[in-house]
Amino acid sequence: MSGLSEELTAVAAEPTPASRTWRAFRHNPLGLVAAGLLVLLLLVAVAAPLIADYPRGYGDDVLAGPSAAHWFGTDHLGRDIFAQVVWGTRTSMAVGLGASALAIVLGVAVGVGGAYFKRLDGLLGLFVDVMLSLPVLPLMILVAALAGPSVTTLVLVIAVFSWPEVARVVRSQALPIVTLSYVDAAHVMGAPNRWVLLRHVLPAVSPVIAVSVVVTASRAVLSEAGLAFLGLGDPSSWSWGTILYNAQRSGALSSSWWTAFFPSLAVLLLVVAATLVALAYNDARNPRTRQDRSR
């Protein structure tokens, strides 16, 4: 009896997959720095009113370079670019997270549905392939121009053209899961499809979903910056792409480097940080790379 209790205690003391992943992630300095940068950008977006005043109106220092008074310089109307970048973080992050959330919901539903329901797999797979073959950027420009510039339009347009890639990745991970013995056993016991999906399939593909959230959000921010740079952003709110659009429209890009450097740097830091976090997470949950790092 004591031997059985000792075995149970040993099993309970073994680290869970989540704890092993977190332990390996903590040993990746690039992943930690990138995760900290993403958290910092989120804090800037939330605390924007506490960091800088909302940029509006006109200023006296037109196209002034970076200084103690204006850390990132000013634009062609004398407005502080640091305040624009801070408030642009809020809009860019909101568009990125909103589009990513919608794309993840659609992509996971289609990917898991295609892998689990074999009758729908062919039709859903064909639909995903067609969506992936479309020229994304021209269609984004066309739909955004027809629908009118707004944050809601950007979120919907970016999400509509982002979910097929999520669906393809999730389906590839769900296909081997639905053929495992414990899933077959659940069917034999009469478990409903909803219970099997929520209890077995979705938890198994959740690591891929977590990576897709980060990567899709960064790509959504990049797409928003591109559309706003083309004049298809929301004119009533600041975003990193809107700052670039104003600099390009005023002709300040060629003469005042700071008008484009700092918003471009913000976009670059976000995309690189999201990519490094996704790579670090994939390495952390891979048993082979975990063993290599522990040596």
C-alpha angles and dihedrals in degrees: 000000000000090000091055092050090050091052091049090049091050092050091049090050093055113106117254121238089254093053092047090051093049092047091053092044091055090058091058107087095189091052092050093048091048092048090049090051091052090049089049092052090050091051090050090051092050096042097040094122089054095049104047140358117257108269110241141138123014137311136208097234104070116193092349115171125240112298142147090277094046111024095192096028127242135281132236091285095047095254119147111257092202089062090046092053092047094050091039088059089064095053096040093049092045091052091045095049094041094049091043093051093050093045091049093051092050094041095048092046093051095039097048092039092053093048095045102038105052094191090061096042096086095047095044091045091053091049091050092049091051092050092049091051094056121102097253103192098049091047091048090052092047096048094043091049092049096044095047131244115295139123091251091053092051092049093050096043094048093044094050091056096039104054099072093068090049090050092052094051094044092048092052089054095043097050096075091041096060091055096054120116097246090055090051089048091054090053092049090052089055098251113167119247092247092056092048092049095048096040103039116008103043095046089051093054095038094101090058090047091052092053091045091054092057096042095043092049092053092048090048090054089049091050091048091052091051094049093045090049087057090053096259097113128103106284092202096061137048123246134161091257092049090056090054091046092053091048092050094045093050093048093240095125094083098043106030111045095185093066090070103023101069100045089044090050090052091053091046094050092050095049094045092046093050091049093050092048091051092048093046092049092050090050091047095054093044109095093210096054090043090058092047092053093047092056 
